[in-house]
PDB file of C-alpha atoms in Angstrom:
ATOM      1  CA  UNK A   1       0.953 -13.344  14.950  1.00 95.00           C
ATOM      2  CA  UNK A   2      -1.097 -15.485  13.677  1.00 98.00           C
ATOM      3  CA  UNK A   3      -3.552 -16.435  10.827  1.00 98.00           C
ATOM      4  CA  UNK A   4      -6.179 -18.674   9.366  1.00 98.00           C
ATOM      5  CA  UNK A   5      -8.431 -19.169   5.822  1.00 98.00           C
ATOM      6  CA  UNK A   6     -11.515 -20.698   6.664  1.00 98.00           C
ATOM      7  CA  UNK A   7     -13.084 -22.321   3.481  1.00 98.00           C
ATOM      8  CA  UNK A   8     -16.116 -21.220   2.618  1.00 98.00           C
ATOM      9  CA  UNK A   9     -16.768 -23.466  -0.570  1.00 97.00           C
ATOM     10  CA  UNK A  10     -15.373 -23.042  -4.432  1.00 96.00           C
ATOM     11  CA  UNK A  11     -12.507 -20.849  -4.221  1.00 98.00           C
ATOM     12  CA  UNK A  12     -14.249 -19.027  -1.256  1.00 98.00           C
ATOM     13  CA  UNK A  13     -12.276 -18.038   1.747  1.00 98.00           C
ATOM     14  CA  UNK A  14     -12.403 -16.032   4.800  1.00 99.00           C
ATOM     15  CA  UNK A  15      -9.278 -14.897   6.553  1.00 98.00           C
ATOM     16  CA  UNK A  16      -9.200 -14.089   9.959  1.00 98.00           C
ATOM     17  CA  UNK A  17      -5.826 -13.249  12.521  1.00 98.00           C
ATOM     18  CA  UNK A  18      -5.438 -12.275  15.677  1.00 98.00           C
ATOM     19  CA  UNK A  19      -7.207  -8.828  15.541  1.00 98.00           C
ATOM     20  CA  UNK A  20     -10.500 -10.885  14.993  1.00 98.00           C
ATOM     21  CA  UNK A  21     -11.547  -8.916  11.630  1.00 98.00           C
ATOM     22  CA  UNK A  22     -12.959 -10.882   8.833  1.00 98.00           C
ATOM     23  CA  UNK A  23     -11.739 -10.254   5.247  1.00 98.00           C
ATOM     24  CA  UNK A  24     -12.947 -12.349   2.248  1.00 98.00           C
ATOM     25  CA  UNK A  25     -11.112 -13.834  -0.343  1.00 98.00           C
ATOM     26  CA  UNK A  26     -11.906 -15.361  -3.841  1.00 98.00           C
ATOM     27  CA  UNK A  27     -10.860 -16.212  -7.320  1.00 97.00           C
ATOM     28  CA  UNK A  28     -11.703 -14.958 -10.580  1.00 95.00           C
ATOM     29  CA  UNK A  29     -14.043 -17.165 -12.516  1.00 95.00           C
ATOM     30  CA  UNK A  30     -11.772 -18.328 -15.017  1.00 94.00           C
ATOM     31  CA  UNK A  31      -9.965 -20.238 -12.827  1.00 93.00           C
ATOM     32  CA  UNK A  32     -13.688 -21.865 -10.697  1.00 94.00           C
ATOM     33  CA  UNK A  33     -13.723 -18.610  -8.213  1.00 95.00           C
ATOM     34  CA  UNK A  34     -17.175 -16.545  -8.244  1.00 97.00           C
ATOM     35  CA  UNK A  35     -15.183 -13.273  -8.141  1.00 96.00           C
ATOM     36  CA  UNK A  36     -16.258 -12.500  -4.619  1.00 97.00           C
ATOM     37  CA  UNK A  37     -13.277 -11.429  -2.696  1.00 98.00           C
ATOM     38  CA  UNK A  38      -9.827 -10.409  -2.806  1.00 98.00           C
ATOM     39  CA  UNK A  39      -7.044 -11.861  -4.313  1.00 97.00           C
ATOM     40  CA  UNK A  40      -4.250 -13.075  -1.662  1.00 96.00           C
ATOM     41  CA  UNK A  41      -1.715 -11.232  -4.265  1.00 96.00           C
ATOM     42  CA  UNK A  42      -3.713  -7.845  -3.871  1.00 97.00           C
ATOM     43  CA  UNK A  43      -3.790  -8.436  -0.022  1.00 97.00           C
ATOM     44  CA  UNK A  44      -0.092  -8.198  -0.150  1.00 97.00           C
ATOM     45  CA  UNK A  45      -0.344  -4.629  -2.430  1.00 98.00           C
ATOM     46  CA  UNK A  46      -2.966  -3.827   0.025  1.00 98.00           C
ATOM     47  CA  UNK A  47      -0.649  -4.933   3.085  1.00 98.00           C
ATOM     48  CA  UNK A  48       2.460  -3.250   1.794  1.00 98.00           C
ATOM     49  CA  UNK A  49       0.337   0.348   0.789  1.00 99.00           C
ATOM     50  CA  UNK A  50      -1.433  -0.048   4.151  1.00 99.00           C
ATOM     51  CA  UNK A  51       1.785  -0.531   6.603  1.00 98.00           C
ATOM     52  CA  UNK A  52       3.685   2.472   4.842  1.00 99.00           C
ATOM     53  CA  UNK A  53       0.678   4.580   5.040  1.00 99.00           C
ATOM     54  CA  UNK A  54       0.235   4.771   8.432  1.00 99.00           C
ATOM     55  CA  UNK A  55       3.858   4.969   9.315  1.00 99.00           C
ATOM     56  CA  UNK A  56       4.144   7.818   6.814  1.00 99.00           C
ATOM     57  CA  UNK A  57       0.507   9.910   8.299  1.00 99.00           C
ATOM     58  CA  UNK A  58       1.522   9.141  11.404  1.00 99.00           C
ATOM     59  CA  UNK A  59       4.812  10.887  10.702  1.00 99.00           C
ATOM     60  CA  UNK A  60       3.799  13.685   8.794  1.00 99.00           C
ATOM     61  CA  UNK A  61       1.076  14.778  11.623  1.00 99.00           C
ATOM     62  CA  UNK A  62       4.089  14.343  14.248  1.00 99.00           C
ATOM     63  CA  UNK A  63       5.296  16.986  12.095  1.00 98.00           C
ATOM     64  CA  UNK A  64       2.429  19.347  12.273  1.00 98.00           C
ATOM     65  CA  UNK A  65       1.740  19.431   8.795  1.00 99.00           C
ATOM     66  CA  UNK A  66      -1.813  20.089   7.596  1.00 99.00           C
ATOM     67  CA  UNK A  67      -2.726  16.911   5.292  1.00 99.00           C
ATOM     68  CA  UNK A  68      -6.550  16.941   4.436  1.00 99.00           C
ATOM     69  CA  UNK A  69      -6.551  13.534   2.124  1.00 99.00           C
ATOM     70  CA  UNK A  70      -4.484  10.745   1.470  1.00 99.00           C
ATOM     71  CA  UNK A  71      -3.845   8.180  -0.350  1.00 99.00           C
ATOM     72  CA  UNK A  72      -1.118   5.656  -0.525  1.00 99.00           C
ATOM     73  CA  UNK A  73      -1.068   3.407  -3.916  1.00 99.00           C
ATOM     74  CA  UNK A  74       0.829   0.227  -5.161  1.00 99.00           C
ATOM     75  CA  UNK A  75       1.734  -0.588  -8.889  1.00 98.00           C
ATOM     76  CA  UNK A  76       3.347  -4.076  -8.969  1.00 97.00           C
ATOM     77  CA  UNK A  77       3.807  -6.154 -11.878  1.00 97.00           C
ATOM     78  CA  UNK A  78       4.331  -9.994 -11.662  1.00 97.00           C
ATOM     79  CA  UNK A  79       5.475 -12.589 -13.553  1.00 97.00           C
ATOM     80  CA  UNK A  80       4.054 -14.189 -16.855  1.00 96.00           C
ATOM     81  CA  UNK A  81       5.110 -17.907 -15.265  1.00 97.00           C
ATOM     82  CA  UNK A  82       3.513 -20.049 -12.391  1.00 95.00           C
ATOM     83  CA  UNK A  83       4.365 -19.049  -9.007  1.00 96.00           C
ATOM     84  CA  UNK A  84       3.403 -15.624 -10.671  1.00 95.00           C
ATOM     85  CA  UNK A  85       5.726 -14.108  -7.985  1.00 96.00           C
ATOM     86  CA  UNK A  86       5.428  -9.954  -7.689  1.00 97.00           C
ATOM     87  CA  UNK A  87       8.457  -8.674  -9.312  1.00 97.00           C
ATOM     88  CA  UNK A  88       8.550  -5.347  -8.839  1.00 98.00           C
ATOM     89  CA  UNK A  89       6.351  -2.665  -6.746  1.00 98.00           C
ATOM     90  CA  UNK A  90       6.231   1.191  -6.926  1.00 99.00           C
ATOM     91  CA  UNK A  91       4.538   2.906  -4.152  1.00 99.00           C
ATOM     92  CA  UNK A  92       2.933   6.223  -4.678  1.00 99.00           C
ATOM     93  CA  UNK A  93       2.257   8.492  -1.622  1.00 99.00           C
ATOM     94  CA  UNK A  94      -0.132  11.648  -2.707  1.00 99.00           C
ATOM     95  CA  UNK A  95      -0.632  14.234  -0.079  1.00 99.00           C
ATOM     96  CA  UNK A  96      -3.235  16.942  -0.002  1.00 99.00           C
ATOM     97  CA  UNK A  97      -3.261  19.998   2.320  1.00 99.00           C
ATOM     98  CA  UNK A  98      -1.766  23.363   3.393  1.00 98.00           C
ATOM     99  CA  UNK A  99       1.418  23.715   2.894  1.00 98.00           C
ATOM    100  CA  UNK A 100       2.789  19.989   2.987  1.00 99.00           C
ATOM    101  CA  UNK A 101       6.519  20.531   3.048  1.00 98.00           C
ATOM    102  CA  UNK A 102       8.535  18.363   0.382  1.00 99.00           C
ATOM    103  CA  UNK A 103      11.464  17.583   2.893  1.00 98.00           C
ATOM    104  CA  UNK A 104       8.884  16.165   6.125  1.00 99.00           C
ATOM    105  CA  UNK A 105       7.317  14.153   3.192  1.00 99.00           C
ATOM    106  CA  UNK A 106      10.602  12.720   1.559  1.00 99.00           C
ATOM    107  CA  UNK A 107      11.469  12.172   5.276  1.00 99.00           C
ATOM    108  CA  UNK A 108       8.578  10.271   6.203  1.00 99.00           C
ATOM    109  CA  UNK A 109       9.138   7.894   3.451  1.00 99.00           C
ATOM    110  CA  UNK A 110      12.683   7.106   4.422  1.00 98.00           C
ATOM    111  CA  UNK A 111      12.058   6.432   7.696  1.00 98.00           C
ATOM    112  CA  UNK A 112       8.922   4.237   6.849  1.00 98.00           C
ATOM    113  CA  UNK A 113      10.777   2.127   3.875  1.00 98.00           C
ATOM    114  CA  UNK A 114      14.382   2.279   6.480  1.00 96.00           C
ATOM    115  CA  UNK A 115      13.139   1.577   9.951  1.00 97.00           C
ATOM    116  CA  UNK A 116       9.617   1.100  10.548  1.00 98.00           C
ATOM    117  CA  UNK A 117       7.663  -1.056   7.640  1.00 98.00           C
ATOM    118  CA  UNK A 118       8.106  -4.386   8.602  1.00 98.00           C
ATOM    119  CA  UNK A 119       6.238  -5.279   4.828  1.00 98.00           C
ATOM    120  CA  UNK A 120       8.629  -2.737   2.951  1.00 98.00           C
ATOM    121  CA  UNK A 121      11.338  -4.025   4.471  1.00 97.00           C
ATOM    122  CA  UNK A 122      10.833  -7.684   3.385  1.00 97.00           C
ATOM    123  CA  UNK A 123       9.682  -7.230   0.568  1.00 97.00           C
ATOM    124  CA  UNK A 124      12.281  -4.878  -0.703  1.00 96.00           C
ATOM    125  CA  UNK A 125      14.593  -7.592  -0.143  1.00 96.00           C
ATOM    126  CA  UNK A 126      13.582  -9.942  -2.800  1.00 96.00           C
ATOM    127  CA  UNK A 127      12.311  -7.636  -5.014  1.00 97.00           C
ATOM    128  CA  UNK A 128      13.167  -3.689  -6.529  1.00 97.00           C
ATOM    129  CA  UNK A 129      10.311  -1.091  -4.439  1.00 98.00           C
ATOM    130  CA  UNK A 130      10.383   2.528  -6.449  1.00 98.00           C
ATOM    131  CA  UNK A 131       8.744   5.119  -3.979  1.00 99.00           C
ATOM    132  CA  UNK A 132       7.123   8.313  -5.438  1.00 99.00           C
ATOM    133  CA  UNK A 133       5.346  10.759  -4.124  1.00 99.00           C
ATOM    134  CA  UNK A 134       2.539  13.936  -5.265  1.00 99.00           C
ATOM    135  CA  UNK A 135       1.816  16.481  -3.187  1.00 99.00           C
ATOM    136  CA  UNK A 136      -1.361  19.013  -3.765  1.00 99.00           C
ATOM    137  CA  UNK A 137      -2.452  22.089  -2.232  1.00 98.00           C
ATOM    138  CA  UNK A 138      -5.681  22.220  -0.925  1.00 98.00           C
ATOM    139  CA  UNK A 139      -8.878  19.804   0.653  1.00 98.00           C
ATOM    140  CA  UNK A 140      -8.288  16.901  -1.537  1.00 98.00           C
ATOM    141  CA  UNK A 141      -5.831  15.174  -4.402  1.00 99.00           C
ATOM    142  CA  UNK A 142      -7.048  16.573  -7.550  1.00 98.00           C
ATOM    143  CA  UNK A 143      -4.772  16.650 -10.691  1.00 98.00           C
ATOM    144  CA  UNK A 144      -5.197  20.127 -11.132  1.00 98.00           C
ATOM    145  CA  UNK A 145      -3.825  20.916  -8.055  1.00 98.00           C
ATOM    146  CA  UNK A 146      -0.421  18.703  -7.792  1.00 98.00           C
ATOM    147  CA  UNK A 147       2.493  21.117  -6.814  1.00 98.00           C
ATOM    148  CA  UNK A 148       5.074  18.962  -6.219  1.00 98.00           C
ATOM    149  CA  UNK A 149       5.910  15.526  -7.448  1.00 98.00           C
ATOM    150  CA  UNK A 150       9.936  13.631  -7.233  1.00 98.00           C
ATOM    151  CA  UNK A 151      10.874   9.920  -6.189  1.00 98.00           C
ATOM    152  CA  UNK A 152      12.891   8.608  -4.006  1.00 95.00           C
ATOM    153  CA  UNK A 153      14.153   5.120  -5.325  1.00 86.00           C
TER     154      UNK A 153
END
């Protein structure tokens, strides 16, 4: 795999790899960005919440369960001092649909944070990675209709 920033002036970048997409990147203005792009530290939230996501849908529909929304999010905190490394994540999987059973969920995640998440499974070893998960009957993820909610780790 491979990757490249292309600089785009200030604190402007664009990213490309080997897929050929295009995503931007930029700083905040405090520190001389012009707040027009993400931050490489939220590309690595986004990375991690996007490679567990679609081990875990791909999973759970494998398992014939009826999910009608999705989400997969990641709280991270990181520390006060320069490098400001990531310290510790907690990803939150909410399910909506018909019947979502707790087990094929809880299942899903183990398998995604044990064998299949090449992100989870790096970054879980330099760092603690809580997993939680919602689940909600009916079209979409609405508080009022959470069910079900546990964690893992």
């Amino acid at each position: 795999m491979n990757a490249k920033v292309e600089w785009k002036g200030r604190l402007t970048f664009t990213g490309t790899a080997d897929s050929g997409f295009e995503v931007p990147l930029g700083s905040n203005p405090e520190v001389g960005g012009d707040d027009d792009g993400f931050r490489p530290m939220e590309l690595m939230a986004v990375s991690l919440a996007g490679c567990t996501a679609m081990d875990v849908i791909s999973i759970l529909l494998k398992k014939r369960q009826e999910v009608t929304d999705y989400q997969v999010k990641v709280e991270s905190d990181r520390a006060v001092q320069h490098p400001k490394v990531i310290t510790k994540a907690v990803i939150e999987y909410h399910v909506a649909g018909k019947g979502i059973s707790e087990s094929a969920l809880t299942r899903a995640m183990e398998l995604s944070a044990d064998s299949y998440c090449p992100a989870q499974a790096m970054l879980g070893k330099i760092m603690p990675l809580g997993l939680k998960y919602y689940i909600y009957e009916g079209e979409k993820i609405d508080p009022a209709a959470l069910i079900t909610k546990g964690q893992l780790r």
